[in-house]
Amino acid sequence: MKATAKANSNIALIKYWGKRNSELILPMNSSISMTLSRLFTTTTVEFNDSLKQDEVNLNEKDLEFGAEKDSVIAFLNLIRKKAKINSFARVASSNNFPTAAGLASSASGFAALALSASTAAELKLNEKDLSILARQGSGSASRSVLGGFVEWLKGRKEDGSDSYAKQLFDESHWPEFRMLTTIVETEEKKVKSRAGMSQTMKTCALYNGWLDSVHEDLISMKKGLKDKNFSLVGETAELNALKMHATMISTDPPIIYWNSSTMNIIHAVHSWREEGMECFFTIDAGPNVKVMCLQKDEKELTSRLKKIQGVKDLIACSPGKKAELIQEHLF
Ligand code: PMV
């Protein structure tokens, strides 16, 4: 009863911000993402009758107690219930990127945990059910189960059975597409997305405007991806991210994830675009900026971005593969 899975992170091109059911993690709107080739989590899970409690090790550190461990245990409980088993589990998980750097580790983390733990518990889940399971760890994890470009359907049902991710195009559809993921100077983020989105829904006067505009953005994004129309994809993604941040900034109390390095990159991308360079940005619930470009401009943009004050590192990602089982266990 032991299995290991590897899952890539993803970045939303059309964002999810707000839940219609926070227990089952059902979103207010559908979202579209790209799975990121070079940012991944590897997780090994073993259910073992000799264990007296769940043991969780993250990036070679045992988690003693706290919210992080609790969320893993809650997730294991879902699996135990589904598989009708009682044994405790040993979990080891490691990211190939710095966890505190503000890159989406919950997406790859819960996708890898969903696949490894469900396999170890001998549940044979199809992609849809795996995505539904991963969603209950973290919404964005529902999308990391699949590769390439992915849509997470918001669904309508109360029980969440129609809220899952499905692939729009696989990773070979547009191999020239790049997501240059910058890592800027950052502390651990102050407002987690879970708390942030709930506060936005409660207090932001612009929230309904955001929801009303997402539908059009989803249509434009699907068309842009299908036609490999880079400027349509880039313009739609950038404006969608800015609209989401407008709701965050106008939440009470305000949630401002940007720092001065974030602003430096935003202004640089706009001025490069005025010069004729094809590049656009997107930003999640943190200060890091991801810059979209095509392979032909990757080298030049990487070198320009690395010169911006506050940029510590940059990881260039292409459309990545779906979550998969691997043979090399972490213990
Ligand atoms: O599912 P979470 O808790 O990782 O929230 C994701 C929220 C955003 O990253 C801001 C948007 C998104 O769709 O990934």
Short mmCIF file of N, CA, C and O in Angstrom, two decimals, residues 99-197:
data_model
loop_
_atom_site.label_atom_id
_atom_site.label_comp_id
_atom_site.label_asym_id
_atom_site.label_seq_id
_atom_site.Cartn_x
_atom_site.Cartn_y
_atom_site.Cartn_z
N THR A 99 9.59 26.28 -1.53
CA THR A 99 8.19 26.32 -1.11
C THR A 99 7.76 27.72 -0.69
O THR A 99 6.68 28.18 -1.02
N ALA A 100 8.64 28.40 0.04
CA ALA A 100 8.26 29.72 0.55
C ALA A 100 8.41 30.81 -0.49
O ALA A 100 8.19 31.98 -0.22
N ALA A 101 8.78 30.45 -1.73
CA ALA A 101 9.01 31.48 -2.74
C ALA A 101 7.71 32.02 -3.32
O ALA A 101 7.72 32.87 -4.19
N GLY A 102 6.59 31.50 -2.86
CA GLY A 102 5.31 32.03 -3.33
C GLY A 102 4.89 31.45 -4.67
O GLY A 102 4.00 31.98 -5.33
N LEU A 103 5.49 30.36 -5.09
CA LEU A 103 5.00 29.68 -6.30
C LEU A 103 3.95 28.68 -5.83
O LEU A 103 3.99 28.21 -4.71
N ALA A 104 3.01 28.37 -6.74
CA ALA A 104 1.85 27.59 -6.29
C ALA A 104 2.22 26.17 -5.90
O ALA A 104 2.17 25.25 -6.72
N SER A 105 2.58 25.95 -4.64
CA SER A 105 2.93 24.59 -4.23
C SER A 105 1.69 23.79 -3.84
O SER A 105 1.73 22.57 -3.85
N SER A 106 0.57 24.47 -3.51
CA SER A 106 -0.61 23.70 -3.12
C SER A 106 -1.20 22.97 -4.33
O SER A 106 -1.74 21.88 -4.20
N ALA A 107 -1.07 23.55 -5.52
CA ALA A 107 -1.62 22.91 -6.73
C ALA A 107 -0.90 21.60 -7.01
O ALA A 107 -1.51 20.53 -7.10
N SER A 108 0.43 21.67 -7.13
CA SER A 108 1.18 20.44 -7.41
C SER A 108 1.15 19.51 -6.20
O SER A 108 1.09 18.30 -6.34
N GLY A 109 1.16 20.10 -5.00
CA GLY A 109 1.20 19.30 -3.77
C GLY A 109 -0.04 18.42 -3.62
O GLY A 109 0.08 17.21 -3.41
N PHE A 110 -1.22 19.01 -3.75
CA PHE A 110 -2.43 18.20 -3.56
C PHE A 110 -2.71 17.29 -4.76
O PHE A 110 -3.33 16.23 -4.60
N ALA A 111 -2.25 17.67 -5.96
CA ALA A 111 -2.44 16.77 -7.11
C ALA A 111 -1.56 15.53 -6.91
O ALA A 111 -2.00 14.39 -7.13
N ALA A 112 -0.31 15.74 -6.45
CA ALA A 112 0.59 14.59 -6.22
C ALA A 112 0.08 13.74 -5.05
O ALA A 112 0.13 12.50 -5.11
N LEU A 113 -0.45 14.40 -4.03
CA LEU A 113 -0.98 13.66 -2.87
C LEU A 113 -2.22 12.85 -3.28
O LEU A 113 -2.39 11.69 -2.88
N ALA A 114 -3.08 13.46 -4.10
CA ALA A 114 -4.30 12.76 -4.52
C ALA A 114 -3.95 11.48 -5.29
O ALA A 114 -4.51 10.41 -5.03
N LEU A 115 -3.00 11.60 -6.23
CA LEU A 115 -2.66 10.43 -7.04
C LEU A 115 -1.92 9.37 -6.22
O LEU A 115 -2.24 8.18 -6.30
N SER A 116 -0.94 9.80 -5.41
CA SER A 116 -0.17 8.80 -4.65
C SER A 116 -1.03 8.14 -3.57
O SER A 116 -1.03 6.91 -3.43
N ALA A 117 -1.79 8.94 -2.82
CA ALA A 117 -2.56 8.36 -1.72
C ALA A 117 -3.71 7.49 -2.24
O ALA A 117 -3.98 6.43 -1.67
N SER A 118 -4.38 7.92 -3.32
CA SER A 118 -5.49 7.10 -3.81
C SER A 118 -4.96 5.78 -4.39
O SER A 118 -5.60 4.73 -4.26
N THR A 119 -3.77 5.82 -5.00
CA THR A 119 -3.18 4.58 -5.53
C THR A 119 -2.75 3.68 -4.38
O THR A 119 -3.01 2.46 -4.40
N ALA A 120 -2.11 4.28 -3.35
CA ALA A 120 -1.68 3.47 -2.21
C ALA A 120 -2.88 2.83 -1.51
O ALA A 120 -2.79 1.72 -0.99
N ALA A 121 -4.02 3.53 -1.52
CA ALA A 121 -5.23 3.00 -0.88
C ALA A 121 -6.01 2.07 -1.82
O ALA A 121 -7.13 1.65 -1.51
N GLU A 122 -5.41 1.81 -2.97
CA GLU A 122 -5.98 0.91 -3.99
C GLU A 122 -7.34 1.36 -4.53
O GLU A 122 -8.19 0.55 -4.89
N LEU A 123 -7.51 2.68 -4.56
CA LEU A 123 -8.70 3.24 -5.21
C LEU A 123 -8.29 3.43 -6.67
O LEU A 123 -7.27 4.04 -6.93
N LYS A 124 -9.07 2.93 -7.58
CA LYS A 124 -8.68 3.14 -8.97
C LYS A 124 -9.54 4.28 -9.53
O LYS A 124 -10.65 4.05 -9.98
N LEU A 125 -9.01 5.50 -9.47
CA LEU A 125 -9.80 6.65 -9.89
C LEU A 125 -9.48 7.04 -11.33
O LEU A 125 -8.32 7.02 -11.73
N ASN A 126 -10.51 7.41 -12.09
CA ASN A 126 -10.23 7.96 -13.42
C ASN A 126 -9.85 9.44 -13.25
O ASN A 126 -9.88 9.98 -12.14
N GLU A 127 -9.47 10.09 -14.36
CA GLU A 127 -8.96 11.47 -14.26
C GLU A 127 -9.98 12.43 -13.66
O GLU A 127 -9.63 13.32 -12.89
N LYS A 128 -11.23 12.22 -14.02
CA LYS A 128 -12.27 13.11 -13.51
C LYS A 128 -12.38 12.98 -11.98
O LYS A 128 -12.37 13.98 -11.25
N ASP A 129 -12.42 11.75 -11.50
CA ASP A 129 -12.56 11.55 -10.05
C ASP A 129 -11.31 11.96 -9.30
O ASP A 129 -11.38 12.43 -8.16
N LEU A 130 -10.17 11.80 -9.95
CA LEU A 130 -8.92 12.25 -9.33
C LEU A 130 -8.90 13.78 -9.20
O LEU A 130 -8.47 14.34 -8.19
N SER A 131 -9.40 14.45 -10.23
CA SER A 131 -9.47 15.91 -10.20
C SER A 131 -10.45 16.38 -9.13
O SER A 131 -10.17 17.33 -8.38
N ILE A 132 -11.57 15.69 -9.00
CA ILE A 132 -12.55 16.03 -7.95
C ILE A 132 -11.93 15.84 -6.56
O ILE A 132 -12.12 16.67 -5.67
N LEU A 133 -11.14 14.79 -6.42
CA LEU A 133 -10.48 14.54 -5.13
C LEU A 133 -9.44 15.62 -4.85
O LEU A 133 -9.43 16.23 -3.77
N ALA A 134 -8.57 15.90 -5.83
CA ALA A 134 -7.50 16.91 -5.65
C ALA A 134 -8.11 18.27 -5.32
O ALA A 134 -7.58 19.03 -4.50
N ARG A 135 -9.24 18.58 -5.95
CA ARG A 135 -9.94 19.86 -5.72
C ARG A 135 -10.25 20.08 -4.25
O ARG A 135 -10.23 21.21 -3.77
N GLN A 136 -10.51 18.98 -3.53
CA GLN A 136 -10.89 19.12 -2.13
C GLN A 136 -9.70 19.38 -1.21
O GLN A 136 -9.86 19.69 -0.04
N GLY A 137 -8.47 19.29 -1.79
CA GLY A 137 -7.28 19.70 -1.04
C GLY A 137 -7.03 21.18 -1.27
O GLY A 137 -6.82 21.97 -0.35
N SER A 138 -7.08 21.57 -2.53
CA SER A 138 -6.91 22.97 -2.92
C SER A 138 -7.50 23.11 -4.32
O SER A 138 -7.26 22.25 -5.19
N GLY A 139 -8.29 24.16 -4.54
CA GLY A 139 -9.01 24.30 -5.81
C GLY A 139 -8.10 24.17 -7.02
O GLY A 139 -8.37 23.42 -7.96
N SER A 140 -6.98 24.89 -6.99
CA SER A 140 -6.09 24.90 -8.15
C SER A 140 -5.48 23.52 -8.40
O SER A 140 -5.04 23.23 -9.52
N ALA A 141 -5.46 22.63 -7.40
CA ALA A 141 -4.91 21.28 -7.58
C ALA A 141 -5.75 20.45 -8.53
O ALA A 141 -5.24 19.54 -9.19
N SER A 142 -7.05 20.79 -8.65
CA SER A 142 -7.90 20.03 -9.57
C SER A 142 -7.34 20.11 -11.00
O SER A 142 -7.48 19.18 -11.78
N ARG A 143 -6.67 21.24 -11.30
CA ARG A 143 -6.16 21.45 -12.67
C ARG A 143 -4.81 20.78 -12.88
O ARG A 143 -4.43 20.47 -14.02
N SER A 144 -4.04 20.57 -11.80
CA SER A 144 -2.69 19.99 -11.95
C SER A 144 -2.71 18.49 -12.21
O SER A 144 -1.67 17.90 -12.48
N VAL A 145 -3.88 17.88 -12.14
CA VAL A 145 -4.00 16.45 -12.45
C VAL A 145 -3.74 16.23 -13.95
O VAL A 145 -3.29 15.18 -14.37
N LEU A 146 -4.05 17.27 -14.74
CA LEU A 146 -3.97 17.14 -16.20
C LEU A 146 -2.82 17.96 -16.79
O LEU A 146 -2.36 18.91 -16.17
N GLY A 147 -2.42 17.60 -18.01
CA GLY A 147 -1.32 18.31 -18.66
C GLY A 147 -1.80 19.31 -19.69
O GLY A 147 -2.98 19.35 -20.05
N GLY A 148 -0.86 20.12 -20.19
CA GLY A 148 -1.16 21.08 -21.25
C GLY A 148 -1.99 22.25 -20.77
O GLY A 148 -1.68 22.87 -19.75
N PHE A 149 -3.09 22.54 -21.49
CA PHE A 149 -4.00 23.63 -21.14
C PHE A 149 -5.30 23.00 -20.63
O PHE A 149 -5.85 22.09 -21.28
N VAL A 150 -5.77 23.50 -19.49
CA VAL A 150 -6.80 22.79 -18.74
C VAL A 150 -7.92 23.74 -18.31
O VAL A 150 -7.65 24.88 -17.94
N GLU A 151 -9.15 23.27 -18.36
CA GLU A 151 -10.26 24.07 -17.81
C GLU A 151 -10.86 23.37 -16.60
O GLU A 151 -11.17 22.18 -16.65
N TRP A 152 -11.01 24.11 -15.51
CA TRP A 152 -11.72 23.59 -14.32
C TRP A 152 -13.14 24.13 -14.41
O TRP A 152 -13.37 25.34 -14.34
N LEU A 153 -14.08 23.20 -14.63
CA LEU A 153 -15.49 23.56 -14.77
C LEU A 153 -16.08 23.86 -13.40
O LEU A 153 -15.91 23.05 -12.48
N LYS A 154 -16.78 24.97 -13.30
CA LYS A 154 -17.28 25.33 -11.97
C LYS A 154 -18.37 24.37 -11.52
O LYS A 154 -18.49 24.07 -10.33
N GLY A 155 -19.12 23.85 -12.45
CA GLY A 155 -20.20 22.93 -12.10
C GLY A 155 -21.37 23.66 -11.47
O GLY A 155 -21.27 24.84 -11.12
N ARG A 156 -22.48 22.94 -11.35
CA ARG A 156 -23.69 23.53 -10.77
C ARG A 156 -24.19 22.74 -9.56
O ARG A 156 -24.89 23.26 -8.71
N LYS A 157 -23.82 21.47 -9.51
CA LYS A 157 -24.41 20.60 -8.48
C LYS A 157 -23.88 20.92 -7.09
O LYS A 157 -22.72 21.30 -6.93
N GLU A 158 -24.75 20.71 -6.11
CA GLU A 158 -24.39 20.96 -4.70
C GLU A 158 -23.29 20.02 -4.22
O GLU A 158 -22.49 20.40 -3.37
N ASP A 159 -23.28 18.79 -4.73
CA ASP A 159 -22.32 17.80 -4.21
C ASP A 159 -20.95 17.88 -4.90
O ASP A 159 -20.04 17.13 -4.57
N GLY A 160 -20.80 18.78 -5.87
CA GLY A 160 -19.50 18.99 -6.51
C GLY A 160 -19.13 17.94 -7.56
O GLY A 160 -18.03 17.97 -8.11
N SER A 161 -20.06 17.04 -7.88
CA SER A 161 -19.71 15.96 -8.80
C SER A 161 -19.50 16.44 -10.25
O SER A 161 -18.97 15.70 -11.07
N ASP A 162 -19.90 17.68 -10.55
CA ASP A 162 -19.64 18.20 -11.90
C ASP A 162 -18.64 19.36 -11.87
O ASP A 162 -18.55 20.13 -12.82
N SER A 163 -17.87 19.46 -10.80
CA SER A 163 -16.84 20.51 -10.73
C SER A 163 -15.46 19.86 -10.75
O SER A 163 -14.93 19.46 -9.71
N TYR A 164 -14.91 19.72 -11.94
CA TYR A 164 -13.63 19.04 -12.12
C TYR A 164 -12.91 19.64 -13.32
O TYR A 164 -13.49 20.40 -14.09
N ALA A 165 -11.63 19.28 -13.46
CA ALA A 165 -10.85 19.83 -14.57
C ALA A 165 -10.84 18.87 -15.75
O ALA A 165 -10.83 17.66 -15.58
N LYS A 166 -10.86 19.46 -16.94
CA LYS A 166 -10.69 18.62 -18.13
C LYS A 166 -9.69 19.29 -19.08
O LYS A 166 -9.56 20.53 -19.08
N GLN A 167 -9.01 18.46 -19.83
CA GLN A 167 -7.97 19.01 -20.70
C GLN A 167 -8.59 19.69 -21.92
O GLN A 167 -9.49 19.14 -22.56
N LEU A 168 -8.09 20.89 -22.24
CA LEU A 168 -8.53 21.55 -23.47
C LEU A 168 -7.60 21.15 -24.61
O LEU A 168 -8.03 20.77 -25.69
N PHE A 169 -6.27 21.24 -24.34
CA PHE A 169 -5.25 20.86 -25.34
C PHE A 169 -4.09 20.23 -24.59
O PHE A 169 -3.71 20.73 -23.53
N ASP A 170 -3.50 19.19 -25.16
CA ASP A 170 -2.39 18.56 -24.43
C ASP A 170 -1.09 19.35 -24.64
O ASP A 170 -1.05 20.33 -25.38
N GLU A 171 -0.03 18.90 -23.99
CA GLU A 171 1.22 19.69 -23.93
C GLU A 171 1.92 19.80 -25.29
O GLU A 171 2.79 20.63 -25.47
N SER A 172 1.50 18.94 -26.26
CA SER A 172 2.16 19.03 -27.56
C SER A 172 1.45 20.02 -28.49
O SER A 172 1.91 20.30 -29.59
N HIS A 173 0.31 20.59 -28.05
CA HIS A 173 -0.47 21.50 -28.90
C HIS A 173 0.31 22.77 -29.23
O HIS A 173 0.27 23.26 -30.36
N TRP A 174 1.02 23.32 -28.22
CA TRP A 174 1.67 24.62 -28.42
C TRP A 174 3.01 24.62 -27.66
O TRP A 174 3.16 25.33 -26.67
N PRO A 175 3.96 23.81 -28.13
CA PRO A 175 5.21 23.63 -27.38
C PRO A 175 6.06 24.90 -27.30
O PRO A 175 6.94 25.01 -26.45
N GLU A 176 5.79 25.88 -28.17
CA GLU A 176 6.60 27.12 -28.16
C GLU A 176 6.15 28.09 -27.07
O GLU A 176 6.81 29.10 -26.83
N PHE A 177 5.02 27.81 -26.45
CA PHE A 177 4.50 28.72 -25.43
C PHE A 177 5.39 28.66 -24.19
O PHE A 177 5.73 27.60 -23.71
N ARG A 178 5.76 29.82 -23.66
CA ARG A 178 6.62 29.86 -22.46
C ARG A 178 5.98 30.69 -21.34
O ARG A 178 5.33 31.70 -21.61
N MET A 179 6.20 30.23 -20.12
CA MET A 179 5.80 30.97 -18.93
C MET A 179 7.08 31.21 -18.14
O MET A 179 7.63 30.26 -17.57
N LEU A 180 7.58 32.43 -18.18
CA LEU A 180 8.82 32.76 -17.46
C LEU A 180 8.42 33.13 -16.03
O LEU A 180 7.83 34.19 -15.80
N THR A 181 8.71 32.24 -15.10
CA THR A 181 8.27 32.41 -13.72
C THR A 181 9.36 33.10 -12.92
O THR A 181 10.40 32.51 -12.66
N THR A 182 9.12 34.35 -12.57
CA THR A 182 10.16 35.05 -11.81
C THR A 182 9.97 34.76 -10.32
O THR A 182 8.87 34.51 -9.86
N ILE A 183 11.06 34.79 -9.61
CA ILE A 183 11.00 34.69 -8.14
C ILE A 183 11.57 36.00 -7.62
O ILE A 183 12.74 36.32 -7.85
N VAL A 184 10.70 36.78 -6.99
CA VAL A 184 11.16 38.06 -6.46
C VAL A 184 11.33 37.93 -4.95
O VAL A 184 10.88 36.96 -4.35
N GLU A 185 11.99 38.91 -4.38
CA GLU A 185 12.20 38.86 -2.95
C GLU A 185 10.86 38.80 -2.23
O GLU A 185 9.98 39.60 -2.50
N THR A 186 10.71 37.83 -1.34
CA THR A 186 9.41 37.65 -0.72
C THR A 186 9.50 37.02 0.66
O THR A 186 10.38 36.23 0.94
N GLU A 187 8.57 37.43 1.52
CA GLU A 187 8.40 36.71 2.79
C GLU A 187 7.22 35.77 2.54
O GLU A 187 6.55 35.85 1.54
N GLU A 188 6.94 34.92 3.50
CA GLU A 188 5.76 34.05 3.46
C GLU A 188 4.55 34.98 3.30
O GLU A 188 4.48 36.03 3.95
N LYS A 189 3.58 34.62 2.40
CA LYS A 189 2.50 35.59 2.17
C LYS A 189 1.59 35.75 3.39
O LYS A 189 1.34 34.80 4.13
N LYS A 190 1.11 36.96 3.58
CA LYS A 190 0.38 37.28 4.81
C LYS A 190 -1.06 36.80 4.76
O LYS A 190 -1.61 36.38 5.76
N VAL A 191 -1.69 36.88 3.61
CA VAL A 191 -3.08 36.43 3.50
C VAL A 191 -3.13 35.23 2.56
O VAL A 191 -2.85 35.34 1.37
N LYS A 192 -3.46 34.07 3.09
CA LYS A 192 -3.58 32.86 2.27
C LYS A 192 -4.77 33.02 1.33
O LYS A 192 -5.74 33.71 1.66
N SER A 193 -4.73 32.33 0.17
CA SER A 193 -5.79 32.55 -0.80
C SER A 193 -7.16 32.17 -0.22
O SER A 193 -8.17 32.83 -0.51
N ARG A 194 -7.19 31.12 0.60
CA ARG A 194 -8.47 30.68 1.19
C ARG A 194 -9.16 31.82 1.94
O ARG A 194 -10.32 32.13 1.71
N ALA A 195 -8.40 32.47 2.83
CA ALA A 195 -8.97 33.57 3.63
C ALA A 195 -9.21 34.79 2.74
O ALA A 195 -10.22 35.48 2.87
N GLY A 196 -8.30 35.03 1.81
CA GLY A 196 -8.40 36.21 0.94
C GLY A 196 -9.65 36.18 0.09
O GLY A 196 -10.39 37.16 0.01
N MET A 197 -9.93 35.02 -0.52
CA MET A 197 -11.10 35.00 -1.41
C MET A 197 -12.41 35.12 -0.62
O MET A 197 -13.37 35.74 -1.09
#
